[in-house]
Short mmCIF file of C-alpha atoms and ligand atoms in Angstrom, two decimals:
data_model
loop_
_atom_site.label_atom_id
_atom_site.label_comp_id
_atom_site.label_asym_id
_atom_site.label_seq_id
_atom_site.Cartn_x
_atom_site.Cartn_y
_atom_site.Cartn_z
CA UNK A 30 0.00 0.00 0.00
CA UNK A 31 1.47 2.77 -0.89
CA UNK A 32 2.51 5.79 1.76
CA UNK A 33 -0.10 8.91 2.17
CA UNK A 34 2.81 11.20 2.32
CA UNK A 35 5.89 9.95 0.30
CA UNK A 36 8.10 12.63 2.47
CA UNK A 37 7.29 10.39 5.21
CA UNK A 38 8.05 7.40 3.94
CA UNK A 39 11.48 8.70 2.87
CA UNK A 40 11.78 9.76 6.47
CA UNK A 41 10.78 6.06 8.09
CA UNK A 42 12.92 4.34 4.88
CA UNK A 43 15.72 6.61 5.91
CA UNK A 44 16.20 5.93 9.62
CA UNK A 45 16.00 2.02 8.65
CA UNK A 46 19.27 2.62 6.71
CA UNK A 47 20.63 4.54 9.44
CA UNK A 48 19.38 2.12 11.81
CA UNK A 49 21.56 -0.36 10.01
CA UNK A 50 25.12 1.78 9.52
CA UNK A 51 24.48 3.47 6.15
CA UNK A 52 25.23 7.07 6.08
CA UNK A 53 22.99 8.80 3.86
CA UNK A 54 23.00 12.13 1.86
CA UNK A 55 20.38 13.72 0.05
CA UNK A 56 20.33 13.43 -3.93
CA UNK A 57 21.97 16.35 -5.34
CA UNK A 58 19.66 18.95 -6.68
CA UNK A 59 17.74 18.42 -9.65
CA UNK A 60 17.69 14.89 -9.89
CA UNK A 61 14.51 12.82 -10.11
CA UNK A 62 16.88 9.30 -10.91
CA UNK A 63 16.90 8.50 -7.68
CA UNK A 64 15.59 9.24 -4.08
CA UNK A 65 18.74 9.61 -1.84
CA UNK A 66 22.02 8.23 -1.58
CA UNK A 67 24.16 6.22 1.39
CA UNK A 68 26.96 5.10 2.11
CA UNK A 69 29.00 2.27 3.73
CA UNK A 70 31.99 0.84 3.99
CA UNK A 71 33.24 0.35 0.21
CA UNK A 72 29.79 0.90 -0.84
CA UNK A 73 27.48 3.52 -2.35
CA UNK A 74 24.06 3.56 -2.95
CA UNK A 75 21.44 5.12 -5.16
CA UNK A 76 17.98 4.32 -3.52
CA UNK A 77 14.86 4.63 -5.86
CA UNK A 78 11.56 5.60 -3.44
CA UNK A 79 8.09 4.57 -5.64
CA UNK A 80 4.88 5.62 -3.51
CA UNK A 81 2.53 4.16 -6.07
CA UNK A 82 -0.79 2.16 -5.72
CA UNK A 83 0.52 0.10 -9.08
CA UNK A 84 3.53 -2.75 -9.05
CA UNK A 85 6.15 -1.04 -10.49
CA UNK A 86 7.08 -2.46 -13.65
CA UNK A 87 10.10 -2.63 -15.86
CA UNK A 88 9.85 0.42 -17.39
CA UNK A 89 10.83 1.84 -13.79
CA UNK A 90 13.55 -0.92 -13.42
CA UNK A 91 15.21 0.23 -16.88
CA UNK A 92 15.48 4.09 -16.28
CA UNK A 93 16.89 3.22 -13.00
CA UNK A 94 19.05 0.42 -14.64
CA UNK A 95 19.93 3.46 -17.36
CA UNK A 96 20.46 6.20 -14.80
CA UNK A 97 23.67 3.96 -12.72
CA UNK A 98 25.11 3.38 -16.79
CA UNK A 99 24.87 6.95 -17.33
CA UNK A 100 28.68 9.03 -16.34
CA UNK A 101 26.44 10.92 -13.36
CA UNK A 102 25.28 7.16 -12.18
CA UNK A 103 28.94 5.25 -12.15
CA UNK A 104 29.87 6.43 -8.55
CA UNK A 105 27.45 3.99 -7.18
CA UNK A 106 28.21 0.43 -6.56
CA UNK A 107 24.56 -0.48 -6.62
CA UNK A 108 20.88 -0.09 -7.21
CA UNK A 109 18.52 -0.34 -4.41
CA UNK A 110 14.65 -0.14 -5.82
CA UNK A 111 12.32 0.45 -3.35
CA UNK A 112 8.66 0.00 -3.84
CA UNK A 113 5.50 0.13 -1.76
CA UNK A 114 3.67 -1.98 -3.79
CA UNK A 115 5.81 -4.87 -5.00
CA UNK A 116 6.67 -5.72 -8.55
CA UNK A 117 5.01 -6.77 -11.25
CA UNK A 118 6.11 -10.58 -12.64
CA UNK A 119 7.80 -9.16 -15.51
CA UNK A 120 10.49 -6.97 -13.51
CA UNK A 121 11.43 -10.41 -12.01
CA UNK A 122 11.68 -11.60 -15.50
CA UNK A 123 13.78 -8.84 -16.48
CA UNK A 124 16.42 -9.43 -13.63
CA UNK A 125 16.93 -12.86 -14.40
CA UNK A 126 17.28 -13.03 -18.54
CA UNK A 127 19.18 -10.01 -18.56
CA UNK A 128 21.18 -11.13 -15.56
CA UNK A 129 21.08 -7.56 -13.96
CA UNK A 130 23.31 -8.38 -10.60
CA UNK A 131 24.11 -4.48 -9.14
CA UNK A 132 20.14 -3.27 -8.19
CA UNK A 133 17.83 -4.89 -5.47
CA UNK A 134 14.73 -5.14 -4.99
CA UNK A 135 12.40 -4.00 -1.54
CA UNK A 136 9.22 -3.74 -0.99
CA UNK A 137 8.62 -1.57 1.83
CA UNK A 138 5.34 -3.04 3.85
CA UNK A 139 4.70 -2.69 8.22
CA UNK A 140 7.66 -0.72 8.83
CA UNK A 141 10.16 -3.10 7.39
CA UNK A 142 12.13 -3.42 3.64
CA UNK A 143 11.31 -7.01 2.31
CA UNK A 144 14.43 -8.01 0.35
CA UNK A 145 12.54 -9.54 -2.98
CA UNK A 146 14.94 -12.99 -3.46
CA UNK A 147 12.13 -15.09 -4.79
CA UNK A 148 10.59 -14.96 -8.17
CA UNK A 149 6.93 -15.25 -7.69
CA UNK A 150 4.95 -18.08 -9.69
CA UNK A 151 2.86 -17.11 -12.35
CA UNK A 152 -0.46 -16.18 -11.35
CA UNK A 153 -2.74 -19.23 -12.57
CA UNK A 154 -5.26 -17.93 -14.96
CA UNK A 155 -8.96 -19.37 -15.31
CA UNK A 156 -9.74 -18.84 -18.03
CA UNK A 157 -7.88 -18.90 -21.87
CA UNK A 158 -7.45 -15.08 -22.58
CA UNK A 159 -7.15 -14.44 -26.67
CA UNK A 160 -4.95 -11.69 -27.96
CA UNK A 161 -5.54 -10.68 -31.78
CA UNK A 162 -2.86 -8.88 -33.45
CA UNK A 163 -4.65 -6.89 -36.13
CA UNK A 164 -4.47 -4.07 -38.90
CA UNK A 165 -6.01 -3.80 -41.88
CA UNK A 166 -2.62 -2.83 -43.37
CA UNK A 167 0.62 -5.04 -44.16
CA UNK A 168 3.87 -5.04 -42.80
CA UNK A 169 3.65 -2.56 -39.92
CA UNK A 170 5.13 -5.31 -37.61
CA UNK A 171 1.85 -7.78 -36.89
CA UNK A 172 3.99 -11.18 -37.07
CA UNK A 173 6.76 -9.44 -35.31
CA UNK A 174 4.66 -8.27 -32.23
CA UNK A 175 2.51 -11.51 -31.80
CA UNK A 176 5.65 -13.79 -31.59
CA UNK A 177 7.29 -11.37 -29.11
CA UNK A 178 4.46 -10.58 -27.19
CA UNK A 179 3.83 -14.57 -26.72
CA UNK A 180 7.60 -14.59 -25.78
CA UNK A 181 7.15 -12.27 -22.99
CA UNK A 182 4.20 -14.42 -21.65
CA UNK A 183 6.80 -17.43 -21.97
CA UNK A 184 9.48 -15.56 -20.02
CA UNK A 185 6.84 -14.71 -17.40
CA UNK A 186 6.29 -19.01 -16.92
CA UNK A 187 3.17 -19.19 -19.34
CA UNK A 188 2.43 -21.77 -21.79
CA UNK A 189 1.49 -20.14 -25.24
CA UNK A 190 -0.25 -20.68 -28.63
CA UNK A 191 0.24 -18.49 -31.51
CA UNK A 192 -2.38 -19.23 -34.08
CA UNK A 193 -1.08 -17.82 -37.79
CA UNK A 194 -4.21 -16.47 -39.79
CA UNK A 195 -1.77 -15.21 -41.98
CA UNK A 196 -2.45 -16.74 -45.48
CA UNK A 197 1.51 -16.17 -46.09
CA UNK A 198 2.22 -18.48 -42.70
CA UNK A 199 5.05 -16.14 -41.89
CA UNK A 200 5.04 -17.24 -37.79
CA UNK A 201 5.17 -20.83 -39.04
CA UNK A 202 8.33 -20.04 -41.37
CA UNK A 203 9.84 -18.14 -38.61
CA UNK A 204 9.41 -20.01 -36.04
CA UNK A 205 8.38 -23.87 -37.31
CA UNK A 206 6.35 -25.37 -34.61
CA UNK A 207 7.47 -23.61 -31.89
CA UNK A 208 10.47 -22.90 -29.46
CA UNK A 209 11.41 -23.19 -25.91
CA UNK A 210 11.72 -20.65 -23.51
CA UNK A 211 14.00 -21.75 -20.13
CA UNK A 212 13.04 -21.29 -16.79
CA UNK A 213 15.41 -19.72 -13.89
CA UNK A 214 18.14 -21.82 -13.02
CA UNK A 215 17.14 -24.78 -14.30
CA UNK A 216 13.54 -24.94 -13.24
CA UNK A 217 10.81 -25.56 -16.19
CA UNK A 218 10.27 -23.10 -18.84
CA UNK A 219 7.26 -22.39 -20.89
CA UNK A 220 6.25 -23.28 -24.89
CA UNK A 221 5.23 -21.48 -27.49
CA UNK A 222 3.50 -23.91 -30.17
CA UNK A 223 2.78 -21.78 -33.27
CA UNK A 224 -0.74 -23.60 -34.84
CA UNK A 225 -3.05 -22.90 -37.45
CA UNK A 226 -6.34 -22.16 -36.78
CA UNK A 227 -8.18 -25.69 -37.38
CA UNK A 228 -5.60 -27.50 -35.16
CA UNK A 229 -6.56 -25.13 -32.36
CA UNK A 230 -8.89 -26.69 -29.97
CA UNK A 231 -8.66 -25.43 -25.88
CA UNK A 232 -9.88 -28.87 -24.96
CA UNK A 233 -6.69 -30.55 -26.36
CA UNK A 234 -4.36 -27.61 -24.47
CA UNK A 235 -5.45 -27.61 -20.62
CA UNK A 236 -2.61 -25.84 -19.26
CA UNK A 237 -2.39 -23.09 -22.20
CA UNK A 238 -4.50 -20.04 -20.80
CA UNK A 239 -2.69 -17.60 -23.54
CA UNK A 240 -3.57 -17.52 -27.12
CA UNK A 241 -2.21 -14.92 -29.73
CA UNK A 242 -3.71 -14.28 -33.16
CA UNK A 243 -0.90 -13.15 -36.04
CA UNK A 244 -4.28 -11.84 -38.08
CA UNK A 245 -3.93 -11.09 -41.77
CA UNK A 246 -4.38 -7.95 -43.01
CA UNK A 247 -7.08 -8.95 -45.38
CA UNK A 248 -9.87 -9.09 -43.10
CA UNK A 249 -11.92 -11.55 -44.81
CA UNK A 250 -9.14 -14.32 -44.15
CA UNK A 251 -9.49 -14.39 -40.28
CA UNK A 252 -12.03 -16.08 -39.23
CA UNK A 253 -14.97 -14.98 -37.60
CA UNK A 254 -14.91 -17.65 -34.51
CA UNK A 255 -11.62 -16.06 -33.80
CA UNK A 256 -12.27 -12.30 -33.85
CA UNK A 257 -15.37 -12.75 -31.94
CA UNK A 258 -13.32 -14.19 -29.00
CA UNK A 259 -10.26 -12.10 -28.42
CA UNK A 260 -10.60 -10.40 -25.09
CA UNK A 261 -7.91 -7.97 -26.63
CA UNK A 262 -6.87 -6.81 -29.89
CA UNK A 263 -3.37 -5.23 -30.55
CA UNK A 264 -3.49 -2.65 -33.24
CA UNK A 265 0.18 -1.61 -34.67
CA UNK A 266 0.49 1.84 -36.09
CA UNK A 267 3.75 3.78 -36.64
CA UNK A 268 4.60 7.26 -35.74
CA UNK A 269 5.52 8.60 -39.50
CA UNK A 270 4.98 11.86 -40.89
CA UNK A 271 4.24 10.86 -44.74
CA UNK A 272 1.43 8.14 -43.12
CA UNK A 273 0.27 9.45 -40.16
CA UNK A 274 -3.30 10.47 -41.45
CA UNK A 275 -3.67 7.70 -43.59
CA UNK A 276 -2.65 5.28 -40.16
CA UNK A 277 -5.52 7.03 -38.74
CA UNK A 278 -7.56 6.25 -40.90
CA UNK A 279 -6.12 2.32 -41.23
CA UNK A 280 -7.00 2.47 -37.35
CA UNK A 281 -10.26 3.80 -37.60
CA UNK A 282 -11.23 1.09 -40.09
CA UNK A 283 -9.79 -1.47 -38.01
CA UNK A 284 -11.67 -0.64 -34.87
CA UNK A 285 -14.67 -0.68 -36.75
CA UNK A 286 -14.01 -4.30 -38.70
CA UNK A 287 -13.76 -5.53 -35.34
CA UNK A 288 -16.44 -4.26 -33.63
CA UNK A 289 -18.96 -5.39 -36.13
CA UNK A 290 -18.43 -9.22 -34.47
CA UNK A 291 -16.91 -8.22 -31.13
CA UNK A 292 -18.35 -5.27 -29.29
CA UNK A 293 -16.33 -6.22 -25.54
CA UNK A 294 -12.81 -6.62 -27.30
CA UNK A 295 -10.43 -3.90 -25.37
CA UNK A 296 -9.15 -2.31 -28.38
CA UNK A 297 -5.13 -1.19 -28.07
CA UNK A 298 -3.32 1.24 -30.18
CA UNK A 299 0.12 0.14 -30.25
CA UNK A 300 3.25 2.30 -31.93
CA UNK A 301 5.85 0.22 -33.66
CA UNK A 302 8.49 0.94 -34.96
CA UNK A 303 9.22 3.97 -32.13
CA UNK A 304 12.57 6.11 -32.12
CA UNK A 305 12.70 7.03 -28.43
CA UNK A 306 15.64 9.68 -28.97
CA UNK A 307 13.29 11.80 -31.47
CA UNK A 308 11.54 13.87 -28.58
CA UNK A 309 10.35 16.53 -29.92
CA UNK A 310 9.05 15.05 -33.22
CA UNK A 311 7.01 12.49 -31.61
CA UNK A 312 5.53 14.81 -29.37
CA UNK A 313 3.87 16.04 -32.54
CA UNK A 314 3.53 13.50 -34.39
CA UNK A 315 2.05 11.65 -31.45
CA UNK A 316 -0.61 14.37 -30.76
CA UNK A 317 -2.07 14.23 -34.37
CA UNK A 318 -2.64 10.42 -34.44
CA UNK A 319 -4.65 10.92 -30.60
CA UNK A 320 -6.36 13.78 -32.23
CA UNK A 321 -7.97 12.07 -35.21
CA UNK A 322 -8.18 8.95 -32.19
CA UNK A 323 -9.70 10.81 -29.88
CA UNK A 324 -13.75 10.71 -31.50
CA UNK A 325 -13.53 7.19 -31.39
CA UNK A 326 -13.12 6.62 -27.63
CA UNK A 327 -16.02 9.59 -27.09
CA UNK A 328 -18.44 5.93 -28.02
CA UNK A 329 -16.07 3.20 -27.12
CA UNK A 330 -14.66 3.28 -23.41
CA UNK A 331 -13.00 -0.13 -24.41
CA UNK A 332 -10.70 1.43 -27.24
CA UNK A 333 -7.44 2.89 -25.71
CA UNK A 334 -4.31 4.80 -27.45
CA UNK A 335 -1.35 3.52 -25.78
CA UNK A 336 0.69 6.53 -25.16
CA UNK A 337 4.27 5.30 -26.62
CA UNK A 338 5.87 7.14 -23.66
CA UNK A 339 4.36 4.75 -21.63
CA UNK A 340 4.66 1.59 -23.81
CA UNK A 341 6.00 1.55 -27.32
CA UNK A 342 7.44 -1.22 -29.30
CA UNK A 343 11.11 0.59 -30.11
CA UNK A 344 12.95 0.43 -33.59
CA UNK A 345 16.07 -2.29 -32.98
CA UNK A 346 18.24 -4.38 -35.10
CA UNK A 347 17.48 -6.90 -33.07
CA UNK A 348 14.19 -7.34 -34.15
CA UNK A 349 15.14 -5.68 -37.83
CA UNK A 350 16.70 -8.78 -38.62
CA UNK A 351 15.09 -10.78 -36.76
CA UNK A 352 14.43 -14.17 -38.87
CA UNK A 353 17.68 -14.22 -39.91
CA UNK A 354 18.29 -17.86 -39.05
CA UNK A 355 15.93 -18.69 -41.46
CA UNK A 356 19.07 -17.31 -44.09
CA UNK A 357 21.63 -18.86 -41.60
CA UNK A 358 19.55 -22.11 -41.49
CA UNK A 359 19.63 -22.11 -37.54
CA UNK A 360 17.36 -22.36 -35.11
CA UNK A 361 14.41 -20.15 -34.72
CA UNK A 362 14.85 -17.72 -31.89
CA UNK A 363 13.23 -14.94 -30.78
CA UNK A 364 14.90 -10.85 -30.63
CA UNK A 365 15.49 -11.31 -27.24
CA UNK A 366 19.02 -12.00 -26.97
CA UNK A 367 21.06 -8.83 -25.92
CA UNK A 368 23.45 -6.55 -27.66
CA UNK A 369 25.95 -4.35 -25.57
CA UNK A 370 24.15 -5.64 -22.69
CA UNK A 371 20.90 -4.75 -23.92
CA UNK A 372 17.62 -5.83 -25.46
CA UNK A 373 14.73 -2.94 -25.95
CA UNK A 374 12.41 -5.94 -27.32
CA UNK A 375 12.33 -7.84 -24.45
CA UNK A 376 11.83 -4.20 -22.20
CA UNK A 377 9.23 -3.27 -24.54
CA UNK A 378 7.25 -6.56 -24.77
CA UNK A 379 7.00 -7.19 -21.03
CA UNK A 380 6.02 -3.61 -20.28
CA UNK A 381 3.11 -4.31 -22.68
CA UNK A 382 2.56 -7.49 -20.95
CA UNK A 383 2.29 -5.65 -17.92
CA UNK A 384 0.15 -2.68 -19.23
CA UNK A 385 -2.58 -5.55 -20.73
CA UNK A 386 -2.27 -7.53 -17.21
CA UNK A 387 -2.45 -3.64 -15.30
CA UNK A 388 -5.39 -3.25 -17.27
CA UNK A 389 -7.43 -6.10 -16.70
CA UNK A 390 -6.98 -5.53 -13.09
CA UNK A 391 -7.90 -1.96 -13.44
CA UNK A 392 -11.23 -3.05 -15.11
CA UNK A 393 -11.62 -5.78 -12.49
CA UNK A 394 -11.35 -3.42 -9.31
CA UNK A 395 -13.51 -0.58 -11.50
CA UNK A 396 -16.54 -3.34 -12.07
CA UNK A 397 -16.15 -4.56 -8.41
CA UNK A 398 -16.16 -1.25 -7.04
N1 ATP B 1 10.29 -2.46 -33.91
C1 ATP B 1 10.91 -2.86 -35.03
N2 ATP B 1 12.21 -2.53 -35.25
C2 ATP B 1 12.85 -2.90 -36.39
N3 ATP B 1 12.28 -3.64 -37.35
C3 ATP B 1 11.01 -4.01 -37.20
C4 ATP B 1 10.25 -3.66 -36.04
N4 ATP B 1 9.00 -4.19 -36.16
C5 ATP B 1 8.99 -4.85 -37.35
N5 ATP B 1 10.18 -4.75 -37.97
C6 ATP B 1 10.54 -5.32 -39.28
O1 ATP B 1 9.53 -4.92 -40.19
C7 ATP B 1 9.25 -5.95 -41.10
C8 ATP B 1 7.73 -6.21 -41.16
O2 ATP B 1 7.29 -6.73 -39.92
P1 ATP B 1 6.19 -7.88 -39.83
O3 ATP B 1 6.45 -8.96 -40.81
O4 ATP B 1 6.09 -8.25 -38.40
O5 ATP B 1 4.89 -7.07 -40.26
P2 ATP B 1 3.43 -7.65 -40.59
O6 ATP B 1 2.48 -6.60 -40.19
O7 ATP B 1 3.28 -8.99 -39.98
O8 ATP B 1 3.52 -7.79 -42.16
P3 ATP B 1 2.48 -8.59 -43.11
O9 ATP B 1 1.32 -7.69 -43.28
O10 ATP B 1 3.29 -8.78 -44.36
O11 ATP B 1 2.14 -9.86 -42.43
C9 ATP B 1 10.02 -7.17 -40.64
O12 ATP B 1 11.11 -7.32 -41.51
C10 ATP B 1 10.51 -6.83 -39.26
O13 ATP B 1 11.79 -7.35 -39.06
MG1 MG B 2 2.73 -10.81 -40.86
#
């Protein structure tokens, strides 16, 4: 639960560290990278306060993560991340496969920091939730996000399916019947099986609770069955000058094809494709597409505009090229792996995996309240 007054809580946090040894300084002015600072023995700390009702996800973890890279982070030894309302799965994820080993994790709960040392289990879900990946325009990065977003489901311990409705059976080329994703240290991992849509059958997949939909872009070859049951539909746009108007206008028609056989769908407008560095040109760019977006939600509560400062799936090589063993003739693998100690998909897709989950329970507490 998070503090009523986060001055407060830096207080009571504060005098724990003292409690324990740690000398601690204020941040120096101007900063919002981290809380306050401490020090002991060989080491110093940058401590990240978050007084928020919400887990905090990875998106928090990474600008903390990029803040101790940066020249002004390097005096610190290590990361302490500090929350007062736990984590959500993925930032666990995101420790592990990227083997981050200099920040910790506390939750701060009854006066005390809880040391987080445990990955929690996946949350067992009831019932099978489908995701459709849909436009009503090609190559804007539909195959791309389905087989990453089911690969940040598999990092977070759950079983996938990725059903291709793509006449050109793209997921199938890229990634044959499926691949493998490893647990921590040994323990089980989780599948993705890539299907088509008449081998699908939920009866014959008890444990799978997660089912993505590569849609084509024709709408006509997706069938109905399966647009009437996605629970969410992911709708990739790009932020792009020359097409911006006409994306609205892809989008427009898209939320529409969809509602005509699924009015409860919670409609998401995702931007691929995303150049974080460009500011100032996004800004702009981004405020025309919400514009033209903005008299469709007026009707439609269930439509939202992901705001790519929030999530975004970035521009990277690593997903660029991605499907390159298929020249190489290795295995299929997905963009996750890291270069320079890095890999934006596997940020991006978990913080969408975490924005769908956040929703859900947003809509949950909202009907129950
Ligand atoms: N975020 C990204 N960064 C870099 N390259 C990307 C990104 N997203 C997609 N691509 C590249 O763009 C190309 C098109 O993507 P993809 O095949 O996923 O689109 P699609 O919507 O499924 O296309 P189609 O309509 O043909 O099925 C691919 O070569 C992919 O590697
Ligand atoms: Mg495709």
């Amino acid at each position: 639960m998070p503090f009523a007054n986060s001055l407060d809580l830096e207080q009571t946090v504060i005098s724990l560290f003292e409690r324990d040894g740690w000398q601690v300084k204020p941040a120096l002015p101007d900063t919002r990278d981290y809380t306050f600072e401490m020090e002991r023995g060989e080491e110093c700390v940058a401590v990240q306060l978050r007084n928020h009702k919400a887990k905090v996800h990875v998106g928090y973890l990474e600008k903390f993560l990029d803040f101790l890279e940066q020249p002004e982070g390097a005096r610190f030894t290590r990361g302490f991340l500090i929350s007062t309302s736990g984590f959500s799965p993925s930032v666990f994820t995101y420790i592990r496969t990227e083997e981050v080993i200099d920040i910790s994790l506390g939750t701060f709960k009854d006066d005390q920091i809880f040391w987080e040392l445990e990955e929690p289990s996946p949350t067992p879900k009831e019932e099978v939730t489908y995701i459709g990946v849909f436009t009503c325009k090609g190559g804007v990065g539909k195959t791309t996000i389905s087989a990453h977003l089911a690969g940040a489901f598999a990092l977070n311990g759950y079983d996938v399916i990725l059903i291709d409705l793509d006449r050109q059976s793209n997921l199938r080329k890229l990634l044959g019947d499926g691949v493998y994703l490893p647990g921590p240290r040994g323990s089980l991992g989780a599948t993705i099986t890539v299907l088509n849509h008449s081998e699908w059958r939920e009866e014959d997949y008890p444990d799978v609770k997660i089912v993505i939909c590569d849609c084509s872009p024709e709408y006509d070859a997706n069938p109905e069955e399966f647009i009437k049951r996605f629970n969410y539909c992911i709708i990739p746009t790009t932020l792009n000058p020359l097409g911006i108007n006409k994306n609205a206008d892809v989008i427009k028609r898209t939320f529409k094809a969809i509602r005509r056989v699924n009015s409860q769908a919670e409609l998401f407008v995702l931007i691929n494709n995303y150049h974080a560095d460009e500011d100032r040109r996004n800004e702009v760019l981004n405020d025309i597409l919400k514009t033209e977006f903005k008299e469709l939600t007026v009707d439609d509560k269930r439509c939202h505009y992901i705001d790519p400062e929030m999530v975004a799936i970035r521009f990277s090589k690593q997903l660029l090229y991605w499907g390159y063993h298929l020249v190489e003739g290795s295995k299929p693998q997905l963009a996750f792996r890291e270069i320079a100690g890095r890999s934006f998909p596997k940020a991006d897709f978990l913080k969408l995996l975490d924005y769908l989950e956040d929703h859900t329970n947003l809509e949950a507490a909202k009907d129950s309240a």
